[in-house]
Short mmCIF file of C-alpha atoms in Angstrom, two decimals:
data_model
loop_
_atom_site.label_atom_id
_atom_site.label_comp_id
_atom_site.label_asym_id
_atom_site.label_seq_id
_atom_site.Cartn_x
_atom_site.Cartn_y
_atom_site.Cartn_z
CA THR A 11 -0.01 -0.03 0.26
CA PHE A 12 2.98 2.55 0.69
CA PRO A 13 3.99 3.05 -2.94
CA VAL A 14 0.22 3.36 -4.22
CA SER A 15 -0.31 5.27 -1.06
CA LEU A 16 1.97 8.39 -2.00
CA PRO A 17 0.83 9.33 -5.18
CA LEU A 18 -2.83 9.34 -4.09
CA SER A 19 -1.93 11.69 -0.99
CA GLY A 20 -0.57 13.83 -3.16
CA THR A 21 -3.23 13.70 -5.67
CA LEU A 22 -5.68 14.68 -3.31
CA TRP A 23 -3.61 17.38 -1.59
CA LEU A 24 -3.51 19.06 -5.12
CA ALA A 25 -7.13 18.19 -5.46
CA ARG A 26 -7.72 20.43 -2.39
CA ARG A 27 -5.14 22.93 -3.12
CA LEU A 28 -7.22 23.40 -6.73
CA GLN A 29 -10.50 23.87 -4.72
CA ASP A 30 -9.51 26.68 -2.60
CA ALA A 31 -7.90 28.14 -5.47
CA VAL A 32 -11.38 27.88 -7.37
CA GLU A 33 -13.34 29.17 -4.08
CA ALA A 34 -11.25 31.91 -3.69
CA GLU A 35 -11.89 32.96 -7.38
CA ARG A 36 -15.56 32.71 -6.86
CA THR A 37 -15.33 35.04 -4.09
CA ASP A 38 -12.99 37.37 -4.94
CA PRO A 39 -14.88 40.77 -5.28
CA ALA A 40 -12.63 42.26 -8.00
CA ALA A 41 -13.19 39.08 -9.71
CA LEU A 42 -16.87 38.99 -9.59
CA ARG A 43 -16.98 42.94 -10.90
CA ALA A 44 -14.90 41.44 -13.49
CA ALA A 45 -17.34 39.19 -14.27
CA LEU A 46 -20.01 41.59 -14.42
CA SER A 47 -18.36 44.28 -16.41
CA ASP A 48 -17.47 41.52 -19.28
CA LEU A 49 -21.00 40.29 -18.70
CA GLU A 50 -22.74 43.70 -19.65
CA ARG A 51 -19.92 44.85 -22.55
CA ARG A 52 -21.50 40.72 -24.06
CA LEU A 53 -25.14 42.50 -23.47
CA GLU A 54 -24.36 45.35 -25.27
CA ALA A 55 -22.29 43.70 -27.93
CA GLY A 56 -24.74 41.42 -29.00
CA GLU A 57 -23.07 38.52 -28.06
CA ILE A 58 -25.86 37.68 -25.47
CA ASP A 59 -29.64 37.97 -25.27
CA GLU A 60 -31.24 39.92 -22.41
CA GLU A 61 -32.49 36.61 -20.59
CA THR A 62 -29.05 35.22 -20.64
CA TYR A 63 -27.76 38.25 -19.15
CA GLU A 64 -30.39 38.65 -16.56
CA ALA A 65 -29.78 35.22 -15.30
CA ALA A 66 -26.23 35.46 -15.10
CA GLU A 67 -26.51 38.85 -13.22
CA ALA A 68 -28.36 37.38 -10.81
CA GLU A 69 -26.16 34.36 -10.18
CA LEU A 70 -23.33 36.94 -10.03
CA LEU A 71 -25.00 39.35 -7.42
CA ASP A 72 -25.56 36.45 -5.28
CA LEU A 73 -22.45 35.10 -5.50
CA MET A 74 -21.10 38.72 -4.37
CA ASP A 75 -23.73 39.26 -1.78
CA LEU A 76 -22.11 35.77 -0.26
CA ALA A 77 -18.49 36.76 -0.74
CA SER A 78 -19.55 39.76 1.31
CA GLU A 79 -21.26 38.12 4.08
CA ALA A 80 -18.07 35.84 4.29
CA ARG A 81 -16.00 38.68 4.74
CA THR A 82 -17.82 39.92 7.64
#
């Protein structure tokens, strides 16, 4: 089990670090504001419709609220 457990534990450690990084990115206020700006730009450019914009905007605003609550 020893030779197998080392690669497995390393893989699990890496997966946890990646999950932490993704979560930090999802709750970073600057990243969320940038995503909201990009979403608005895409709407204005006609790349997405109003319905898509509103759904994505609601999700981003929810994430911003969660991030704000987590910091307090």
